[in-house]
mmCIF file of C-alpha atoms and ligand atoms in Angstrom:
data_model
loop_
_atom_site.group_PDB
_atom_site.id
_atom_site.type_symbol
_atom_site.label_atom_id
_atom_site.label_comp_id
_atom_site.label_asym_id
_atom_site.label_seq_id
_atom_site.Cartn_x
_atom_site.Cartn_y
_atom_site.Cartn_z
ATOM 1 C CA MET A 1 21.577 177.465 247.281
ATOM 2 C CA THR A 2 22.627 178.997 243.884
ATOM 3 C CA LYS A 3 26.052 178.017 242.645
ATOM 4 C CA VAL A 4 27.427 179.203 239.288
ATOM 5 C CA GLN A 5 30.546 177.202 238.332
ATOM 6 C CA SER A 6 32.222 177.329 234.926
ATOM 7 C CA GLY A 7 34.574 173.937 234.269
ATOM 8 C CA LEU A 8 37.009 176.391 232.350
ATOM 9 C CA SER A 9 39.835 178.445 233.563
ATOM 10 C CA ARG A 10 39.604 182.199 233.100
ATOM 11 C CA ARG A 11 42.463 182.031 230.347
ATOM 12 C CA ARG A 12 40.825 179.249 228.475
ATOM 13 C CA LEU A 13 37.467 181.301 228.136
ATOM 14 C CA LEU A 14 39.742 184.044 227.009
ATOM 15 C CA GLU A 15 41.345 181.855 224.401
ATOM 16 C CA LEU A 16 37.925 180.553 223.146
ATOM 17 C CA ALA A 17 36.421 184.088 222.811
ATOM 18 C CA ALA A 18 39.554 185.191 220.901
ATOM 19 C CA GLY A 19 39.231 182.515 218.767
ATOM 20 C CA ALA A 20 35.763 183.439 217.731
ATOM 21 C CA GLY A 21 36.541 187.100 217.231
ATOM 22 C CA ALA A 22 38.940 186.171 214.869
ATOM 23 C CA ALA A 23 36.738 184.187 212.704
ATOM 24 C CA SER A 24 34.167 186.921 212.937
ATOM 25 C CA ILE A 25 36.747 189.280 211.601
ATOM 26 C CA ALA A 26 37.589 187.068 208.476
ATOM 27 C CA LEU A 27 34.097 186.082 207.899
ATOM 28 C CA PRO A 28 31.604 189.250 207.937
ATOM 29 C CA PHE A 29 28.543 187.069 208.205
ATOM 30 C CA ALA A 30 29.758 184.933 211.035
ATOM 31 C CA ARG A 31 27.881 187.124 213.751
ATOM 32 C CA PRO A 32 25.925 184.089 215.194
ATOM 33 C CA ALA A 33 29.210 182.362 215.631
ATOM 34 C CA LEU A 34 30.409 185.318 217.874
ATOM 35 C CA ALA A 35 27.113 185.211 219.789
ATOM 36 C CA GLN A 36 27.613 181.505 220.500
ATOM 37 C CA ALA A 37 31.040 181.884 221.672
ATOM 38 C CA GLY A 38 30.520 182.328 225.157
ATOM 39 C CA PRO A 39 29.876 179.148 227.573
ATOM 40 C CA ILE A 40 26.694 177.155 227.419
ATOM 41 C CA LYS A 41 24.595 177.613 230.255
ATOM 42 C CA VAL A 42 23.313 174.354 231.619
ATOM 43 C CA GLY A 43 20.665 174.741 234.769
ATOM 44 C CA VAL A 44 20.951 171.947 237.114
ATOM 45 C CA MET A 45 18.174 171.093 239.499
ATOM 46 C CA LEU A 46 19.049 168.410 241.835
ATOM 47 C CA PRO A 47 18.837 167.443 245.581
ATOM 48 C CA TYR A 48 21.882 168.539 247.446
ATOM 49 C CA THR A 49 20.114 168.241 250.691
ATOM 50 C CA GLY A 50 17.551 165.763 252.295
ATOM 51 C CA THR A 51 17.287 162.011 251.903
ATOM 52 C CA TYR A 52 18.183 162.025 248.039
ATOM 53 C CA ALA A 53 21.271 164.316 248.323
ATOM 54 C CA GLN A 54 24.020 161.699 247.725
ATOM 55 C CA LEU A 55 21.970 161.055 244.563
ATOM 56 C CA GLY A 56 22.223 164.503 243.447
ATOM 57 C CA GLU A 57 25.797 164.585 244.353
ATOM 58 C CA ALA A 58 26.674 161.648 242.345
ATOM 59 C CA ILE A 59 24.977 162.840 239.129
ATOM 60 C CA THR A 60 26.483 166.068 239.369
ATOM 61 C CA ASN A 61 30.106 164.527 239.827
ATOM 62 C CA ALA A 62 29.758 162.346 236.894
ATOM 63 C CA MET A 63 28.334 165.055 234.823
ATOM 64 C CA GLU A 64 31.436 167.621 236.123
ATOM 65 C CA LEU A 65 33.940 164.593 235.318
ATOM 66 C CA TYR A 66 32.561 164.033 231.743
ATOM 67 C CA VAL A 67 33.191 167.669 230.924
ATOM 68 C CA LYS A 68 36.405 168.050 232.633
ATOM 69 C CA GLN A 69 37.489 164.900 230.715
ATOM 70 C CA LYS A 70 36.776 167.014 227.329
ATOM 71 C CA GLY A 71 38.844 169.950 228.556
ATOM 72 C CA GLY A 72 35.901 171.756 229.997
ATOM 73 C CA THR A 73 33.924 172.214 226.573
ATOM 74 C CA LEU A 74 31.483 170.127 224.523
ATOM 75 C CA ALA A 75 31.372 170.574 220.957
ATOM 76 C CA SER A 76 33.811 173.170 221.373
ATOM 77 C CA ARG A 77 31.760 175.265 223.191
ATOM 78 C CA ALA A 78 32.650 175.663 227.266
ATOM 79 C CA ILE A 79 30.111 174.413 229.394
ATOM 80 C CA GLN A 80 29.012 176.254 232.697
ATOM 81 C CA PHE A 81 26.761 174.502 235.099
ATOM 82 C CA VAL A 82 24.313 176.729 237.211
ATOM 83 C CA LYS A 83 23.064 174.747 239.865
ATOM 84 C CA VAL A 84 20.165 174.903 242.341
ATOM 85 C CA ASP A 85 19.262 172.630 245.208
ATOM 86 C CA ASP A 86 15.689 171.226 245.002
ATOM 87 C CA GLU A 87 15.865 169.708 248.006
ATOM 88 C CA SER A 88 13.319 167.034 246.602
ATOM 89 C CA GLU A 89 10.581 169.397 247.491
ATOM 90 C CA PRO A 90 7.788 169.716 244.551
ATOM 91 C CA PRO A 91 6.301 173.001 246.080
ATOM 92 C CA LYS A 92 9.576 174.445 245.429
ATOM 93 C CA ALA A 93 10.140 173.244 242.023
ATOM 94 C CA PRO A 94 8.320 176.021 239.672
ATOM 95 C CA ALA A 95 10.166 178.840 241.348
ATOM 96 C CA LEU A 96 13.450 177.392 240.959
ATOM 97 C CA ALA A 97 12.873 176.086 237.186
ATOM 98 C CA SER A 98 11.680 179.438 236.408
ATOM 99 C CA LYS A 99 14.786 180.979 237.848
ATOM 100 C CA LEU A 100 16.986 178.618 235.751
ATOM 101 C CA VAL A 101 14.932 179.228 232.597
ATOM 102 C CA GLN A 102 13.595 182.863 232.536
ATOM 103 C CA GLY A 103 16.307 184.405 235.393
ATOM 104 C CA GLU A 104 19.603 182.521 234.248
ATOM 105 C CA LYS A 105 18.453 181.826 230.795
ATOM 106 C CA VAL A 106 20.095 178.623 230.579
ATOM 107 C CA ASP A 107 20.322 176.818 227.164
ATOM 108 C CA ILE A 108 19.712 173.386 228.730
ATOM 109 C CA LEU A 109 17.881 172.098 231.821
ATOM 110 C CA ILE A 110 18.955 169.211 233.567
ATOM 111 C CA GLY A 111 16.812 167.552 236.653
ATOM 112 C CA SER A 112 15.884 166.041 239.000
ATOM 113 C CA VAL A 113 15.885 162.786 241.119
ATOM 114 C CA HIS A 114 12.176 163.236 242.742
ATOM 115 C CA SER A 115 9.473 162.406 240.389
ATOM 116 C CA GLY A 116 7.399 165.030 241.660
ATOM 117 C CA VAL A 117 10.135 167.895 241.368
ATOM 118 C CA ALA A 118 10.757 166.620 237.527
ATOM 119 C CA LEU A 119 6.714 166.727 236.978
ATOM 120 C CA ALA A 120 6.791 170.145 238.111
ATOM 121 C CA MET A 121 10.268 171.439 236.480
ATOM 122 C CA SER A 122 9.300 169.993 233.027
ATOM 123 C CA LYS A 123 5.809 171.690 232.950
ATOM 124 C CA ILE A 124 8.139 174.872 232.633
ATOM 125 C CA ALA A 125 10.409 173.112 230.100
ATOM 126 C CA ARG A 126 7.655 172.340 227.968
ATOM 127 C CA GLU A 127 6.237 175.789 228.050
ATOM 128 C CA GLU A 128 9.300 177.192 227.371
ATOM 129 C CA ASN A 129 10.847 174.736 224.747
ATOM 130 C CA VAL A 130 14.001 174.327 226.574
ATOM 131 C CA THR A 131 15.956 170.983 226.034
ATOM 132 C CA THR A 132 15.731 169.272 229.020
ATOM 133 C CA ILE A 133 17.347 165.931 230.124
ATOM 134 C CA ILE A 134 15.947 163.968 233.268
ATOM 135 C CA PRO A 135 19.133 162.397 234.653
ATOM 136 C CA ASN A 136 16.700 160.399 237.372
ATOM 137 C CA ALA A 137 13.112 160.676 238.268
ATOM 138 C CA GLY A 138 10.927 158.152 236.905
ATOM 139 C CA ALA A 139 7.732 159.653 236.718
ATOM 140 C CA THR A 140 6.198 157.661 234.095
ATOM 141 C CA GLN A 141 3.870 160.306 232.303
ATOM 142 C CA LEU A 142 7.006 162.371 231.657
ATOM 143 C CA THR A 143 7.686 160.015 228.838
ATOM 144 C CA ARG A 144 4.198 158.759 228.106
ATOM 145 C CA SER A 145 1.448 161.271 228.034
ATOM 146 C CA LEU A 146 3.387 164.127 228.769
ATOM 147 C CA CYS A 147 6.196 163.449 226.491
ATOM 148 C CA ALA A 148 7.353 166.371 224.496
ATOM 149 C CA LYS A 149 10.375 166.700 221.744
ATOM 150 C CA ASN A 150 12.671 168.610 223.969
ATOM 151 C CA ILE A 151 12.401 166.412 227.171
ATOM 152 C CA PHE A 152 14.792 163.343 227.323
ATOM 153 C CA ARG A 153 15.520 160.688 229.957
ATOM 154 C CA THR A 154 18.754 159.221 230.295
ATOM 155 C CA SER A 155 17.122 157.154 233.673
ATOM 156 C CA PHE A 156 14.133 155.002 233.194
ATOM 157 C CA THR A 157 10.472 155.218 234.028
ATOM 158 C CA ASN A 158 9.545 153.871 237.546
ATOM 159 C CA THR A 159 6.866 151.561 235.886
ATOM 160 C CA GLN A 160 9.649 150.133 233.483
ATOM 161 C CA VAL A 161 11.912 149.150 236.676
ATOM 162 C CA GLY A 162 8.825 147.678 238.183
ATOM 163 C CA LEU A 163 7.646 145.542 235.292
ATOM 164 C CA ALA A 164 11.239 144.209 234.876
ATOM 165 C CA THR A 165 11.308 143.313 238.487
ATOM 166 C CA GLY A 166 8.127 141.785 238.828
ATOM 167 C CA ARG A 167 8.981 139.529 235.790
ATOM 168 C CA THR A 168 12.373 138.376 237.636
ATOM 169 C CA MET A 169 10.920 137.637 240.832
ATOM 170 C CA ALA A 170 8.047 135.705 239.479
ATOM 171 C CA GLU A 171 10.560 133.604 237.379
ATOM 172 C CA ALA A 172 12.585 132.855 240.545
ATOM 173 C CA GLY A 173 9.493 131.267 241.835
ATOM 174 C CA LEU A 174 8.130 133.600 244.333
ATOM 175 C CA LYS A 175 4.403 133.396 244.871
ATOM 176 C CA LYS A 176 3.207 135.687 247.718
ATOM 177 C CA VAL A 177 4.973 138.901 248.098
ATOM 178 C CA VAL A 178 4.276 142.275 250.435
ATOM 179 C CA THR A 179 5.362 145.427 249.011
ATOM 180 C CA CYS A 180 6.454 148.380 250.802
ATOM 181 C CA ALA A 181 7.179 151.582 249.286
ATOM 182 C CA TRP A 182 7.353 155.602 250.032
ATOM 183 C CA LYS A 183 3.767 157.114 249.084
ATOM 184 C CA TYR A 184 4.315 159.531 246.079
ATOM 185 C CA ALA A 185 4.269 159.063 242.515
ATOM 186 C CA ALA A 186 7.468 156.975 242.147
ATOM 187 C CA GLY A 187 6.398 154.692 244.744
ATOM 188 C CA ASP A 188 3.023 154.126 243.276
ATOM 189 C CA GLU A 189 4.463 153.171 240.047
ATOM 190 C CA PHE A 190 7.044 150.839 241.169
ATOM 191 C CA VAL A 191 4.349 148.908 242.839
ATOM 192 C CA ALA A 192 2.323 149.119 240.036
ATOM 193 C CA GLY A 193 4.630 148.094 237.114
ATOM 194 C CA PHE A 194 5.761 145.259 239.527
ATOM 195 C CA ALA A 195 1.844 144.230 240.197
ATOM 196 C CA GLU A 196 1.505 143.867 236.561
ATOM 197 C CA THR A 197 4.101 141.354 235.724
ATOM 198 C CA PHE A 198 4.146 139.582 238.999
ATOM 199 C CA ALA A 199 0.664 138.584 238.550
ATOM 200 C CA LEU A 200 1.200 137.539 235.091
ATOM 201 C CA GLY A 201 4.148 135.199 235.847
ATOM 202 C CA GLY A 202 1.506 133.683 238.779
ATOM 203 C CA GLY A 203 2.490 135.794 241.885
ATOM 204 C CA GLN A 204 0.385 137.489 244.145
ATOM 205 C CA ILE A 205 0.697 140.675 246.307
ATOM 206 C CA VAL A 206 -1.078 139.973 249.858
ATOM 207 C CA LYS A 207 -0.087 143.523 251.066
ATOM 208 C CA SER A 208 1.014 146.373 250.022
ATOM 209 C CA ILE A 209 2.237 148.705 252.889
ATOM 210 C CA ASP A 210 3.006 152.693 252.062
ATOM 211 C CA VAL A 211 5.175 154.810 254.227
ATOM 212 C CA PRO A 212 4.637 158.660 253.963
ATOM 213 C CA PHE A 213 7.772 160.230 251.678
ATOM 214 C CA PRO A 214 10.368 160.808 253.481
ATOM 215 C CA ASN A 215 9.683 158.866 256.648
ATOM 216 C CA VAL A 216 12.269 156.438 257.599
ATOM 217 C CA GLU A 217 10.470 155.034 260.667
ATOM 218 C CA PHE A 218 9.589 151.259 259.498
ATOM 219 C CA GLN A 219 8.884 149.500 262.840
ATOM 220 C CA SER A 220 5.261 148.990 262.223
ATOM 221 C CA ALA A 221 6.150 147.876 258.745
ATOM 222 C CA LEU A 222 8.692 145.608 259.636
ATOM 223 C CA ALA A 223 6.282 143.959 262.396
ATOM 224 C CA GLU A 224 3.311 143.515 260.101
ATOM 225 C CA ILE A 225 6.075 141.712 257.352
ATOM 226 C CA ALA A 226 7.039 139.590 260.325
ATOM 227 C CA SER A 227 3.464 138.591 260.954
ATOM 228 C CA ILE A 228 2.477 137.974 257.400
ATOM 229 C CA LYS A 229 5.620 136.065 256.763
ATOM 230 C CA PRO A 230 5.287 136.097 252.869
ATOM 231 C CA ASP A 231 7.838 134.264 250.306
ATOM 232 C CA ALA A 232 9.458 137.585 249.898
ATOM 233 C CA VAL A 233 9.420 141.501 250.081
ATOM 234 C CA TYR A 234 9.437 143.903 247.330
ATOM 235 C CA VAL A 235 10.454 147.513 248.256
ATOM 236 C CA PHE A 236 11.149 150.985 246.897
ATOM 237 C CA PHE A 237 13.284 152.992 249.117
ATOM 238 C CA ALA A 238 15.856 155.194 247.953
ATOM 239 C CA GLY A 239 19.018 157.249 249.138
ATOM 240 C CA GLY A 240 19.141 157.630 252.912
ATOM 241 C CA GLY A 241 15.558 156.120 253.327
ATOM 242 C CA ALA A 242 17.080 152.957 251.603
ATOM 243 C CA ALA A 243 20.241 152.436 253.931
ATOM 244 C CA LYS A 244 17.954 152.950 256.972
ATOM 245 C CA PHE A 245 15.520 150.275 255.452
ATOM 246 C CA VAL A 246 17.993 147.501 254.896
ATOM 247 C CA LYS A 247 19.670 148.169 258.366
ATOM 248 C CA ASP A 248 16.293 147.759 260.200
ATOM 249 C CA TYR A 249 15.391 145.028 258.220
ATOM 250 C CA ALA A 250 18.527 142.905 258.988
ATOM 251 C CA ALA A 251 18.267 144.306 262.768
ATOM 252 C CA ALA A 252 14.835 142.881 262.930
ATOM 253 C CA ASN A 253 16.069 139.536 261.845
ATOM 254 C CA LEU A 254 13.809 139.122 259.273
ATOM 255 C CA LYS A 255 16.371 138.578 256.243
ATOM 256 C CA ALA A 256 17.332 134.974 256.859
ATOM 257 C CA ASN A 257 13.538 133.818 256.720
ATOM 258 C CA ILE A 258 12.043 136.346 254.416
ATOM 259 C CA PRO A 259 14.225 137.381 251.525
ATOM 260 C CA LEU A 260 14.490 141.179 250.989
ATOM 261 C CA TRP A 261 14.062 142.100 247.332
ATOM 262 C CA GLY A 262 13.596 145.443 245.477
ATOM 263 C CA SER A 263 14.087 147.972 242.664
ATOM 264 C CA GLY A 264 17.970 148.489 242.543
ATOM 265 C CA PHE A 265 17.673 151.952 244.104
ATOM 266 C CA LEU A 266 17.463 149.849 247.386
ATOM 267 C CA THR A 267 20.917 149.019 247.413
ATOM 268 C CA ASP A 268 22.608 151.537 245.032
ATOM 269 C CA GLY A 269 24.038 154.571 246.149
ATOM 270 C CA VAL A 270 24.039 153.529 249.865
ATOM 271 C CA GLU A 271 26.872 150.542 248.948
ATOM 272 C CA GLN A 272 28.891 151.974 251.888
ATOM 273 C CA ALA A 273 26.176 152.583 254.670
ATOM 274 C CA ILE A 274 24.891 149.118 254.201
ATOM 275 C CA VAL A 275 28.113 146.627 254.682
ATOM 276 C CA GLY A 276 27.127 143.860 256.205
ATOM 277 C CA ALA A 277 23.291 144.166 256.544
ATOM 278 C CA GLY A 278 22.848 144.397 252.921
ATOM 279 C CA ASP A 279 24.398 141.137 252.148
ATOM 280 C CA GLY A 280 22.356 138.902 249.983
ATOM 281 C CA VAL A 281 19.364 141.604 248.968
ATOM 282 C CA LYS A 282 18.542 140.814 245.638
ATOM 283 C CA THR A 283 17.586 143.780 243.259
ATOM 284 C CA VAL A 284 16.693 144.408 239.506
ATOM 285 C CA LEU A 285 17.874 147.430 237.768
ATOM 286 C CA HIS A 286 19.575 148.905 234.692
ATOM 287 C CA TYR A 287 22.861 148.666 235.919
ATOM 288 C CA ALA A 288 25.363 146.385 238.055
ATOM 289 C CA ASP A 289 28.893 147.420 239.467
ATOM 290 C CA ASP A 290 30.815 144.713 237.586
ATOM 291 C CA ILE A 291 29.193 145.027 234.206
ATOM 292 C CA ASP A 292 32.102 143.642 231.996
ATOM 293 C CA ASN A 293 32.384 146.154 229.256
ATOM 294 C CA PRO A 294 35.268 148.476 228.572
ATOM 295 C CA GLU A 295 33.079 151.677 229.076
ATOM 296 C CA ASN A 296 32.049 150.803 232.599
ATOM 297 C CA LYS A 297 35.714 149.804 233.619
ATOM 298 C CA ALA A 298 37.197 153.036 232.224
ATOM 299 C CA PHE A 299 33.995 155.182 233.730
ATOM 300 C CA ARG A 300 34.167 153.319 237.152
ATOM 301 C CA ALA A 301 38.040 153.891 237.331
ATOM 302 C CA ALA A 302 37.860 157.530 236.444
ATOM 303 C CA TYR A 303 34.792 158.386 238.743
ATOM 304 C CA LEU A 304 36.906 156.531 241.662
ATOM 305 C CA ALA A 305 40.052 158.582 240.800
ATOM 306 C CA ALA A 306 38.368 161.721 240.765
ATOM 307 C CA THR A 307 35.679 161.579 243.741
ATOM 308 C CA LYS A 308 37.434 158.811 245.801
ATOM 309 C CA LYS A 309 34.011 157.115 245.625
ATOM 310 C CA ALA A 310 32.465 154.189 244.203
ATOM 311 C CA ALA A 311 30.584 154.811 240.853
ATOM 312 C CA ASP A 312 27.078 153.819 241.343
ATOM 313 C CA VAL A 313 23.734 154.016 238.834
ATOM 314 C CA TYR A 314 23.214 157.695 239.642
ATOM 315 C CA ALA A 315 26.870 158.521 238.396
ATOM 316 C CA VAL A 316 26.004 156.315 235.440
ATOM 317 C CA GLN A 317 22.974 158.329 234.590
ATOM 318 C CA GLY A 318 24.720 161.538 235.244
ATOM 319 C CA TRP A 319 27.398 160.480 232.514
ATOM 320 C CA ASP A 320 25.197 159.391 230.277
ATOM 321 C CA THR A 321 23.282 162.639 230.332
ATOM 322 C CA MET A 322 26.572 164.395 229.363
ATOM 323 C CA GLN A 323 27.091 161.798 226.538
ATOM 324 C CA LEU A 324 23.602 162.526 225.026
ATOM 325 C CA LEU A 325 24.000 166.234 225.381
ATOM 326 C CA GLU A 326 27.369 165.758 223.386
ATOM 327 C CA VAL A 327 25.765 164.226 220.834
ATOM 328 C CA GLY A 328 23.271 166.787 220.271
ATOM 329 C CA LEU A 329 25.528 169.557 220.637
ATOM 330 C CA GLN A 330 28.124 167.949 218.032
ATOM 331 C CA ALA A 331 24.985 167.906 215.555
ATOM 332 C CA VAL A 332 24.242 171.601 215.546
ATOM 333 C CA GLY A 333 28.211 172.251 215.951
ATOM 334 C CA GLY A 334 27.536 173.787 219.326
ATOM 335 C CA ASP A 335 24.935 176.256 218.395
ATOM 336 C CA VAL A 336 22.048 175.683 220.974
ATOM 337 C CA SER A 337 19.848 178.097 219.192
ATOM 338 C CA LYS A 338 18.962 175.377 216.641
ATOM 339 C CA ARG A 339 16.642 173.615 219.157
ATOM 340 C CA ASP A 340 14.971 171.355 216.648
ATOM 341 C CA ALA A 341 18.075 170.039 215.377
ATOM 342 C CA LEU A 342 19.593 169.461 218.609
ATOM 343 C CA ASN A 343 16.170 167.758 219.865
ATOM 344 C CA ALA A 344 16.061 165.648 216.745
ATOM 345 C CA ALA A 345 20.053 164.635 217.165
ATOM 346 C CA MET A 346 19.825 163.575 220.670
ATOM 347 C CA SER A 347 16.535 161.667 220.129
ATOM 348 C CA LYS A 348 18.398 159.499 217.697
ATOM 349 C CA ALA A 349 21.503 159.222 219.810
ATOM 350 C CA THR A 350 23.075 155.762 220.229
ATOM 351 C CA PHE A 351 26.283 155.334 222.280
ATOM 352 C CA ALA A 352 27.970 152.676 224.604
ATOM 353 C CA SER A 353 27.046 153.386 228.439
ATOM 354 C CA PRO A 354 28.688 151.760 231.126
ATOM 355 C CA ARG A 355 25.017 150.100 231.724
ATOM 356 C CA GLY A 356 25.384 148.587 228.246
ATOM 357 C CA PRO A 357 24.097 149.885 224.706
ATOM 358 C CA PHE A 358 22.037 153.092 225.415
ATOM 359 C CA LYS A 359 19.364 154.295 222.716
ATOM 360 C CA LEU A 360 16.020 156.125 223.361
ATOM 361 C CA SER A 361 12.661 154.886 222.529
ATOM 362 C CA ALA A 362 10.043 157.089 220.218
ATOM 363 C CA SER A 363 9.013 158.740 223.598
ATOM 364 C CA ASN A 364 12.882 159.670 224.671
ATOM 365 C CA ASN A 365 13.249 157.087 227.247
ATOM 366 C CA PRO A 366 15.972 154.747 227.206
ATOM 367 C CA ILE A 367 15.637 151.065 225.797
ATOM 368 C CA GLN A 368 18.137 149.222 228.017
ATOM 369 C CA ASN A 369 19.031 145.826 229.745
ATOM 370 C CA PHE A 370 17.766 145.275 233.104
ATOM 371 C CA TYR A 371 19.932 143.080 235.438
ATOM 372 C CA LEU A 372 19.473 141.020 238.174
ATOM 373 C CA ARG A 373 21.874 142.010 241.078
ATOM 374 C CA GLU A 374 22.964 140.760 244.591
ATOM 375 C CA TYR A 375 24.572 143.194 247.167
ATOM 376 C CA LYS A 376 27.444 141.618 248.631
ATOM 377 C CA ASN A 377 30.563 143.150 250.422
ATOM 378 C CA GLY A 378 29.821 146.843 249.502
ATOM 379 C CA ALA A 379 28.995 146.216 245.935
ATOM 380 C CA ASN A 380 25.785 145.217 243.511
ATOM 381 C CA ALA A 381 26.983 142.407 241.659
ATOM 382 C CA LEU A 382 25.693 141.076 238.299
ATOM 383 C CA ILE A 383 23.979 137.669 238.590
ATOM 384 C CA LYS A 384 22.544 137.619 235.305
ATOM 385 C CA THR A 385 20.798 139.983 232.447
ATOM 386 C CA ALA A 386 17.011 139.596 233.393
ATOM 387 C CA VAL A 387 15.575 141.517 230.581
ATOM 388 C CA THR A 388 17.451 142.759 227.221
ATOM 389 C CA ALA A 389 16.682 145.791 225.700
ATOM 390 C CA TYR A 390 13.617 146.427 227.597
ATOM 391 C CA ALA A 391 11.573 149.699 226.589
ATOM 392 C CA ASP A 392 8.742 151.211 228.648
ATOM 393 C CA PRO A 393 5.779 151.068 226.203
ATOM 394 C CA GLY A 394 5.349 154.859 226.020
ATOM 395 C CA THR A 395 1.663 154.696 225.978
ATOM 396 C CA GLY A 396 -0.035 157.967 225.331
ATOM 397 C CA CYS A 397 2.832 159.690 223.669
ATOM 398 C CA ARG A 398 2.463 161.075 220.137
ATOM 399 C CA LEU A 399 5.552 163.047 218.924
ATOM 400 C CA SER A 400 5.066 163.676 215.226
ATOM 401 C CA SER A 401 8.308 163.517 213.504
HETATM 402 C C1 LIG B 1 11.748 159.190 241.664
HETATM 403 O O1 LIG B 1 11.131 159.958 242.629
HETATM 404 O O2 LIG B 1 11.167 159.121 240.678
HETATM 405 C C2 LIG B 1 12.922 158.636 242.120
HETATM 406 C C3 LIG B 1 13.700 158.922 243.481
HETATM 407 C C4 LIG B 1 14.644 157.960 243.561
HETATM 408 C C5 LIG B 1 15.259 156.895 243.127
HETATM 409 C C6 LIG B 1 14.489 156.453 241.934
HETATM 410 C C7 LIG B 1 13.225 157.201 241.691
HETATM 411 O O3 LIG B 1 16.079 156.369 243.238
#
């Protein structure tokens, strides 16, 4: 699927073009302004089918809402989204990214949800020096050894989430844990980060169970967990797979005796699908639904009004992707040909996010709070801030200034 969408009416586009044309008559040397008068093309590579489909939709909804609230423009330039469905299938990613960058000649690239897709996509982004924002995928190396001045992330590294969760679960007094995760880059990193801080806090992983991605057949894993009887289970699944795991776990009557914990993706984006089954599941993430700040309240109200759906962490990441882009575009007066200045401004951006304060580390990954949450009655409620202003170490990233 390739959809081309503009957030602007034809009339508004003509008005903008006419305005730029008038400026070029008054100022003979203003040709670059004329060349910059059309829409900024933003290539969007996200999953719209498969187990991560609703994650891609939430990111897209929030990005479109942000631009709509700004009258269809950022830094006085019309924004045109060019969307492709990456299906969370890494082998298809190089061709899709090339189609956007070389075919559509997009000015900005945004994607994706799945780490494998983002790794393949960002290879092309690095080669072509296209300013790229990753609105979810946590593949840790993208802001460590593979970091680049034109690659930004508004989400997290998988390791960062794992580190925050391991620490929080150790602090909760849990000692023996079984981990259960999808077997691909993301699952491996969520578990590796968790293992590091959980061990430091005196905890022990007694068994790690892998499930091939995107399988949702969990019965043998649940039987193994029941026979081991650990203090708790630490899980990474997301989207459709997360909803299925939470429901299967409750149906297997494990919840009362073996507390279910996870990275927050276990209960985020699936709030309506796990009503009842998810009650009491504790998770750690850089967002909670009821974070008490004006940005979160305004964002959630606007998102609900526009989409008739409650906002989730993926929507927040989409929203902040546009906040970050706007900072960069304003710094260059909407002139995307000034790539170095655009990237430099984005790397220094600070703004108020619905998740709390937002700024980037030296490797362009968010430094952010992580929250302990408990799922209840269709929402991920804040219990406490587990770690404040927490950064991925960015090991191996060298971006000379
Ligand atoms: C990833 O593949 O990096 C990934 C996917 C879904 C999530 C989080 C991380 O919810």
